[in-house]
Amino acid sequence: MRWALIGASTIARQYMVGAIRAQHGEISHVLSASAERARAFADEHRIPRSGNDLKELLSDLHIDAVYISTTNEKHLQQALAAVKAGKHVLCEKPLALTLDDASAMVRAAREAGLVFATNHHLRCSGSHRAVRGLIASGRIGRVLSLRLHHAVFLPPHLQGWRINSPDAGGGVIPDITVHDADVARFLLGEDPISVVAQMTSSGLGEGVEDSAMSVWTMPSGAMVMSHESFTHPFAGSGLEVHGTEGSIFARDVMTQNPIGSIELVTSSGREVIGFDQHDLYGESIRRFHAAVAGEGEPAATGLDGVKSLAVALAVREAAVRGVRIDVKYGDVR
């Protein structure tokens, strides 16, 4: 598989270049708004070509797929151009700033017969898959509630537009709540139907929220509590799933790395649950390559990206308006 990187981003540098190559992918080109930045990235990672001309990049018939990790407001135009050029697309979350734009991207790829995936890395982790397995096997009975604790401190090198640019899609809700929405959908196998929420700026946000809390209603009657922040340096992250027959405590698992621990508590006592510690992004690329080869779906489809965005948008609207908001998923199926 021949790849081009649209975005000389931190996530591409730290995770995706290695993941693509580990899965026998070849990276031929990197694009950035700054030709100088693209050239430096290419030199650092031994990528043959670099530049800032999207049309030129997409005209290369040898490129099979693109990975998009630019700022959020650029995803729509770049993804549609890639699809028009016949390239498969793996796009960072959130897919776009609006549900209509995200749906348009997914619909265009589907109509062109191309694979479109969302890079929701958490559902690729061994820890989250182990938790989902415990739920599915009935070890905790009927699920009553899920608590997602994803309050961290955003390091200085990642702050920038995330804390001061609403036009670029900044704020903790599009950055982290969208991940938690996908986690809830992945673990519970159902889509939130309504949300209530509050958000605030607690030290970093400049014109955007840096902290949010929300409660979601699920079709089964289970409740989900979600907490995201850019300003909590010592909180730790994790999730808890509570059921009629037991509880699951997964600590330090809301991360890009295969770390953390899982404990199952039932009437029989406490049990440490092991899980596979594979690379999350490598698993995402493995599933993407298989999907392009006609073997199943990517780990997170375009529809998964649309639905996680829909929940995040509902959380922000509920926080702004101070009322319960029904989640609207649009017409992409």
Short mmCIF file of C-alpha atoms in Angstrom, two decimals:
data_model
loop_
_atom_site.label_atom_id
_atom_site.label_comp_id
_atom_site.label_asym_id
_atom_site.label_seq_id
_atom_site.Cartn_x
_atom_site.Cartn_y
_atom_site.Cartn_z
CA MET A 1 0.00 0.00 0.00
CA ARG A 2 1.41 3.38 -1.01
CA TRP A 3 0.47 6.24 1.30
CA ALA A 4 0.63 10.02 1.28
CA LEU A 5 0.43 12.06 4.46
CA ILE A 6 -1.78 15.14 4.29
CA GLY A 7 -0.54 17.00 7.33
CA ALA A 8 2.96 17.03 8.86
CA SER A 9 1.40 16.59 12.29
CA THR A 10 2.57 15.47 15.70
CA ILE A 11 0.42 12.35 15.56
CA ALA A 12 1.85 11.46 12.16
CA ARG A 13 5.36 11.94 13.52
CA GLN A 14 4.90 10.06 16.79
CA TYR A 15 2.61 7.23 15.72
CA MET A 16 1.42 6.97 12.14
CA VAL A 17 4.66 6.87 10.19
CA GLY A 18 5.86 3.92 12.26
CA ALA A 19 2.45 2.21 12.17
CA ILE A 20 2.19 2.42 8.38
CA ARG A 21 5.69 1.04 7.88
CA ALA A 22 5.19 -1.69 10.47
CA GLN A 23 2.24 -2.89 8.38
CA HIS A 24 4.38 -2.94 5.22
CA GLY A 25 3.04 0.34 3.89
CA GLU A 26 5.17 2.76 1.90
CA ILE A 27 4.98 6.53 2.47
CA SER A 28 5.84 8.42 -0.69
CA HIS A 29 4.76 12.00 0.01
CA VAL A 30 4.00 14.41 2.85
CA LEU A 31 2.04 17.63 2.47
CA SER A 32 1.83 20.68 4.73
CA ALA A 33 0.58 24.23 4.32
CA SER A 34 4.24 25.15 4.73
CA ALA A 35 6.56 23.68 2.11
CA GLU A 36 9.46 24.19 4.52
CA ARG A 37 7.69 22.25 7.28
CA ALA A 38 6.84 19.46 4.84
CA ARG A 39 10.46 19.27 3.67
CA ALA A 40 11.77 19.06 7.23
CA PHE A 41 9.25 16.33 8.06
CA ALA A 42 10.20 14.40 4.93
CA ASP A 43 13.91 14.63 5.74
CA GLU A 44 13.29 13.49 9.32
CA HIS A 45 11.32 10.43 8.24
CA ARG A 46 13.04 9.56 4.95
CA ILE A 47 9.97 10.33 2.83
CA PRO A 48 10.92 10.89 -0.84
CA ARG A 49 8.59 13.76 -1.72
CA SER A 50 7.15 16.78 0.07
CA GLY A 51 5.27 19.96 -0.75
CA ASN A 52 2.23 22.13 -0.17
CA ASP A 53 0.29 21.48 -3.39
CA LEU A 54 -2.61 19.10 -2.76
CA LYS A 55 -3.55 18.82 -6.43
CA GLU A 56 0.00 17.82 -7.36
CA LEU A 57 0.11 15.21 -4.60
CA LEU A 58 -3.20 13.65 -5.60
CA SER A 59 -2.22 13.52 -9.27
CA ASP A 60 0.35 10.83 -8.44
CA LEU A 61 -1.23 7.63 -9.73
CA HIS A 62 1.05 5.53 -7.53
CA ILE A 63 -0.60 6.75 -4.31
CA ASP A 64 -3.27 4.33 -3.06
CA ALA A 65 -4.37 6.02 0.18
CA VAL A 66 -4.03 9.24 2.15
CA TYR A 67 -3.89 9.85 5.88
CA ILE A 68 -5.37 13.25 6.80
CA SER A 69 -4.22 14.86 10.06
CA THR A 70 -4.53 18.57 9.34
CA THR A 71 -6.58 20.98 11.45
CA ASN A 72 -10.24 20.05 11.55
CA GLU A 73 -11.63 22.72 9.24
CA LYS A 74 -9.46 21.43 6.36
CA HIS A 75 -10.63 17.82 6.42
CA LEU A 76 -13.68 18.27 4.19
CA GLN A 77 -11.94 19.83 1.21
CA GLN A 78 -8.93 17.52 1.45
CA ALA A 79 -10.98 14.35 1.83
CA LEU A 80 -13.31 15.20 -1.06
CA ALA A 81 -10.33 15.97 -3.29
CA ALA A 82 -8.68 12.67 -2.34
CA VAL A 83 -11.84 10.71 -3.09
CA LYS A 84 -12.25 12.49 -6.42
CA ALA A 85 -8.67 11.43 -7.24
CA GLY A 86 -9.51 7.81 -6.44
CA LYS A 87 -7.62 7.52 -3.15
CA HIS A 88 -8.74 5.59 -0.08
CA VAL A 89 -8.94 7.83 2.99
CA LEU A 90 -8.04 7.46 6.66
CA CYS A 91 -9.04 10.70 8.39
CA GLU A 92 -8.42 11.98 11.87
CA LYS A 93 -11.32 12.81 14.10
CA PRO A 94 -13.46 14.81 14.18
CA LEU A 95 -14.14 14.22 10.50
CA ALA A 96 -15.41 17.77 10.03
CA LEU A 97 -16.91 20.74 11.84
CA THR A 98 -20.51 19.93 10.89
CA LEU A 99 -22.51 16.75 10.52
CA ASP A 100 -23.46 17.59 6.94
CA ASP A 101 -19.80 17.97 5.95
CA ALA A 102 -18.78 14.72 7.63
CA SER A 103 -21.66 12.89 5.96
CA ALA A 104 -20.71 14.33 2.57
CA MET A 105 -17.18 12.94 2.89
CA VAL A 106 -18.38 9.47 3.78
CA ARG A 107 -21.06 9.48 1.09
CA ALA A 108 -18.60 10.54 -1.61
CA ALA A 109 -16.22 7.69 -0.76
CA ARG A 110 -19.03 5.17 -0.71
CA GLU A 111 -20.31 6.29 -4.11
CA ALA A 112 -16.77 6.04 -5.49
CA GLY A 113 -16.28 2.53 -4.09
CA LEU A 114 -13.40 3.63 -1.86
CA VAL A 115 -12.55 2.81 1.75
CA PHE A 116 -13.08 5.71 4.15
CA ALA A 117 -12.08 5.25 7.79
CA THR A 118 -11.90 7.35 10.93
CA ASN A 119 -8.75 7.13 13.04
CA HIS A 120 -10.49 6.38 16.35
CA HIS A 121 -7.48 4.71 17.94
CA LEU A 122 -9.02 3.73 21.30
CA ARG A 123 -11.26 1.03 19.85
CA CYS A 124 -8.08 -0.56 18.48
CA SER A 125 -6.58 -1.06 21.94
CA GLY A 126 -6.35 -4.43 23.62
CA SER A 127 -7.72 -2.94 26.85
CA HIS A 128 -10.92 -1.60 25.31
CA ARG A 129 -11.46 -4.82 23.39
CA ALA A 130 -11.06 -6.78 26.62
CA VAL A 131 -13.65 -4.59 28.35
CA ARG A 132 -16.05 -5.02 25.45
CA GLY A 133 -15.52 -8.77 25.65
CA LEU A 134 -16.39 -8.82 29.36
CA ILE A 135 -19.59 -6.90 28.68
CA ALA A 136 -20.59 -9.06 25.71
CA SER A 137 -19.97 -12.29 27.60
CA GLY A 138 -22.35 -11.23 30.38
CA ARG A 139 -19.73 -11.14 33.12
CA ILE A 140 -21.29 -7.99 34.66
CA GLY A 141 -24.91 -8.73 33.77
CA ARG A 142 -27.05 -5.94 32.37
CA VAL A 143 -25.11 -2.69 31.98
CA LEU A 144 -26.43 0.09 34.19
CA SER A 145 -23.86 2.81 33.63
CA LEU A 146 -20.58 3.72 31.99
CA ARG A 147 -18.22 6.38 33.34
CA LEU A 148 -15.59 7.83 31.02
CA HIS A 149 -12.86 9.89 32.68
CA HIS A 150 -10.70 11.55 30.05
CA ALA A 151 -9.47 14.68 31.84
CA VAL A 152 -5.78 15.26 31.11
CA PHE A 153 -3.31 18.12 30.73
CA LEU A 154 -2.75 19.15 27.13
CA PRO A 155 1.03 19.54 26.68
CA PRO A 156 2.29 22.90 25.37
CA HIS A 157 3.35 21.54 21.97
CA LEU A 158 -0.25 20.42 21.29
CA GLN A 159 -2.02 23.52 22.56
CA GLY A 160 -2.04 26.13 19.79
CA TRP A 161 -5.26 26.03 17.76
CA ARG A 162 -6.83 23.45 20.09
CA ILE A 163 -7.20 26.06 22.82
CA ASN A 164 -7.70 29.30 20.90
CA SER A 165 -9.26 28.73 17.46
CA PRO A 166 -12.96 27.89 17.14
CA ASP A 167 -12.67 28.31 13.35
CA ALA A 168 -10.13 25.45 13.20
CA GLY A 169 -12.30 23.22 15.39
CA GLY A 170 -10.58 23.92 18.69
CA GLY A 171 -11.93 23.00 22.09
CA VAL A 172 -11.96 19.87 24.22
CA ILE A 173 -15.34 18.68 22.91
CA PRO A 174 -14.26 18.14 19.28
CA ASP A 175 -10.85 16.94 20.44
CA ILE A 176 -11.70 14.48 23.23
CA THR A 177 -15.47 14.15 23.69
CA VAL A 178 -15.63 12.83 20.15
CA HIS A 179 -13.26 10.01 21.22
CA ASP A 180 -15.37 9.19 24.25
CA ALA A 181 -18.49 9.04 22.09
CA ASP A 182 -16.81 6.40 19.95
CA VAL A 183 -15.68 4.49 23.04
CA ALA A 184 -19.22 4.36 24.42
CA ARG A 185 -20.61 3.20 21.08
CA PHE A 186 -17.85 0.58 20.75
CA LEU A 187 -18.21 -0.82 24.27
CA LEU A 188 -22.00 -0.81 24.55
CA GLY A 189 -22.99 -1.42 20.94
CA GLU A 190 -25.61 1.33 20.90
CA ASP A 191 -25.89 5.01 20.05
CA PRO A 192 -26.64 7.77 22.58
CA ILE A 193 -30.09 9.27 22.05
CA SER A 194 -29.90 12.45 24.17
CA VAL A 195 -27.43 14.42 26.28
CA VAL A 196 -27.22 17.06 28.97
CA ALA A 197 -23.95 18.92 29.48
CA GLN A 198 -21.90 21.76 30.89
CA MET A 199 -18.62 23.21 29.67
CA THR A 200 -16.20 25.86 30.85
CA SER A 201 -12.78 27.39 30.35
CA SER A 202 -10.72 26.44 33.39
CA GLY A 203 -7.32 27.86 32.56
CA LEU A 204 -6.32 27.16 28.95
CA GLY A 205 -9.29 27.84 26.71
CA GLU A 206 -9.27 31.18 24.84
CA GLY A 207 -12.62 31.46 23.10
CA VAL A 208 -13.21 27.70 23.29
CA GLU A 209 -14.04 25.31 26.13
CA ASP A 210 -11.22 23.38 27.77
CA SER A 211 -13.38 21.24 30.10
CA ALA A 212 -16.74 19.52 29.70
CA MET A 213 -18.98 17.11 31.57
CA SER A 214 -22.04 15.42 30.15
CA VAL A 215 -24.53 12.63 30.78
CA TRP A 216 -25.93 10.60 27.90
CA THR A 217 -29.05 8.48 27.71
CA MET A 218 -28.73 5.17 25.84
CA PRO A 219 -31.54 3.20 24.18
CA SER A 220 -31.07 0.35 26.68
CA GLY A 221 -31.65 2.72 29.59
CA ALA A 222 -27.99 2.72 30.61
CA MET A 223 -26.48 6.08 31.54
CA VAL A 224 -23.10 7.35 30.39
CA MET A 225 -21.14 10.03 32.26
CA SER A 226 -18.33 11.64 30.31
CA HIS A 227 -15.67 14.06 31.61
CA GLU A 228 -13.08 15.66 29.34
CA SER A 229 -10.51 18.35 30.06
CA PHE A 230 -7.24 19.88 28.90
CA THR A 231 -6.39 21.21 32.38
CA HIS A 232 -6.10 18.20 34.75
CA PRO A 233 -2.40 17.22 35.11
CA PHE A 234 -2.82 14.60 37.85
CA ALA A 235 -6.32 13.15 37.36
CA GLY A 236 -5.41 10.05 35.40
CA SER A 237 -7.78 8.61 32.83
CA GLY A 238 -9.95 5.55 32.69
CA LEU A 239 -13.40 4.07 32.43
CA GLU A 240 -15.79 2.14 34.63
CA VAL A 241 -18.66 -0.09 33.53
CA HIS A 242 -21.20 -1.03 36.18
CA GLY A 243 -23.77 -3.79 35.76
CA THR A 244 -26.26 -5.83 37.73
CA GLU A 245 -23.73 -8.62 38.34
CA GLY A 246 -20.40 -6.81 38.49
CA SER A 247 -18.24 -3.82 37.67
CA ILE A 248 -15.21 -3.23 35.45
CA PHE A 249 -12.51 -0.73 36.43
CA ALA A 250 -10.09 0.10 33.59
CA ARG A 251 -7.41 2.56 34.66
CA ASP A 252 -5.08 4.64 32.47
CA VAL A 253 -6.55 3.20 29.27
CA MET A 254 -7.71 6.41 27.56
CA THR A 255 -4.36 6.83 25.90
CA GLN A 256 -2.47 6.42 22.65
CA ASN A 257 -0.23 3.75 24.17
CA PRO A 258 -0.99 0.10 25.10
CA ILE A 259 -0.85 0.61 28.85
CA GLY A 260 -3.18 0.51 31.86
CA SER A 261 -4.93 -2.15 33.91
CA ILE A 262 -8.34 -3.80 34.12
CA GLU A 263 -10.05 -5.25 37.19
CA LEU A 264 -13.34 -7.13 37.24
CA VAL A 265 -15.29 -7.06 40.53
CA THR A 266 -18.15 -9.50 41.11
CA SER A 267 -19.63 -11.44 44.01
CA SER A 268 -16.74 -13.89 43.53
CA GLY A 269 -14.20 -11.18 44.32
CA ARG A 270 -11.67 -9.18 42.32
CA GLU A 271 -10.02 -10.48 39.17
CA VAL A 272 -7.22 -8.86 37.18
CA ILE A 273 -7.99 -9.05 33.47
CA GLY A 274 -5.13 -9.33 31.01
CA PHE A 275 -5.19 -7.86 27.52
CA ASP A 276 -3.15 -7.77 24.33
CA GLN A 277 -0.68 -4.89 24.34
CA HIS A 278 -0.37 -4.37 20.60
CA ASP A 279 0.21 -0.96 18.99
CA LEU A 280 -3.12 0.82 18.60
CA TYR A 281 -2.25 2.62 15.40
CA GLY A 282 -0.66 -0.44 13.88
CA GLU A 283 -3.95 -2.25 14.41
CA SER A 284 -5.83 0.61 12.76
CA ILE A 285 -3.56 0.43 9.70
CA ARG A 286 -3.76 -3.38 9.59
CA ARG A 287 -7.55 -3.24 9.49
CA PHE A 288 -7.46 -0.46 6.89
CA HIS A 289 -5.18 -2.44 4.59
CA ALA A 290 -7.43 -5.48 4.96
CA ALA A 291 -10.52 -3.42 4.11
CA VAL A 292 -8.86 -2.08 0.96
CA ALA A 293 -8.10 -5.69 0.03
CA GLY A 294 -11.79 -6.53 0.42
CA GLU A 295 -11.41 -8.27 3.78
CA GLY A 296 -13.93 -6.72 6.16
CA GLU A 297 -14.21 -3.14 7.38
CA PRO A 298 -11.70 -0.74 8.91
CA ALA A 299 -11.60 -0.63 12.70
CA ALA A 300 -13.65 2.59 12.69
CA THR A 301 -15.64 3.34 9.56
CA GLY A 302 -16.66 6.68 8.19
CA LEU A 303 -20.09 6.13 9.70
CA ASP A 304 -18.46 5.64 13.10
CA GLY A 305 -16.81 9.03 12.62
CA VAL A 306 -20.10 10.67 11.68
CA LYS A 307 -21.83 9.25 14.75
CA SER A 308 -19.10 10.25 17.20
CA LEU A 309 -19.19 13.76 15.77
CA ALA A 310 -22.98 13.85 16.15
CA VAL A 311 -22.68 13.08 19.87
CA ALA A 312 -19.95 15.70 20.38
CA LEU A 313 -22.01 18.34 18.57
CA ALA A 314 -25.00 17.50 20.75
CA VAL A 315 -22.86 17.83 23.89
CA ARG A 316 -21.68 21.28 22.85
CA GLU A 317 -25.22 22.39 21.96
CA ALA A 318 -26.57 21.08 25.27
CA ALA A 319 -23.85 22.95 27.17
CA VAL A 320 -24.49 26.20 25.29
CA ARG A 321 -28.28 26.06 25.60
CA GLY A 322 -28.51 24.48 29.05
CA VAL A 323 -31.16 21.96 27.96
CA ARG A 324 -31.36 18.29 27.03
CA ILE A 325 -30.52 17.77 23.36
CA ASP A 326 -31.50 14.82 21.20
CA VAL A 327 -28.57 13.48 19.17
CA LYS A 328 -29.12 13.90 15.43
CA TYR A 329 -27.18 11.42 13.31
CA GLY A 330 -28.14 12.65 9.84
CA ASP A 331 -28.96 10.46 6.87
CA VAL A 332 -25.72 8.51 6.34
CA ARG A 333 -26.27 4.80 6.90
#
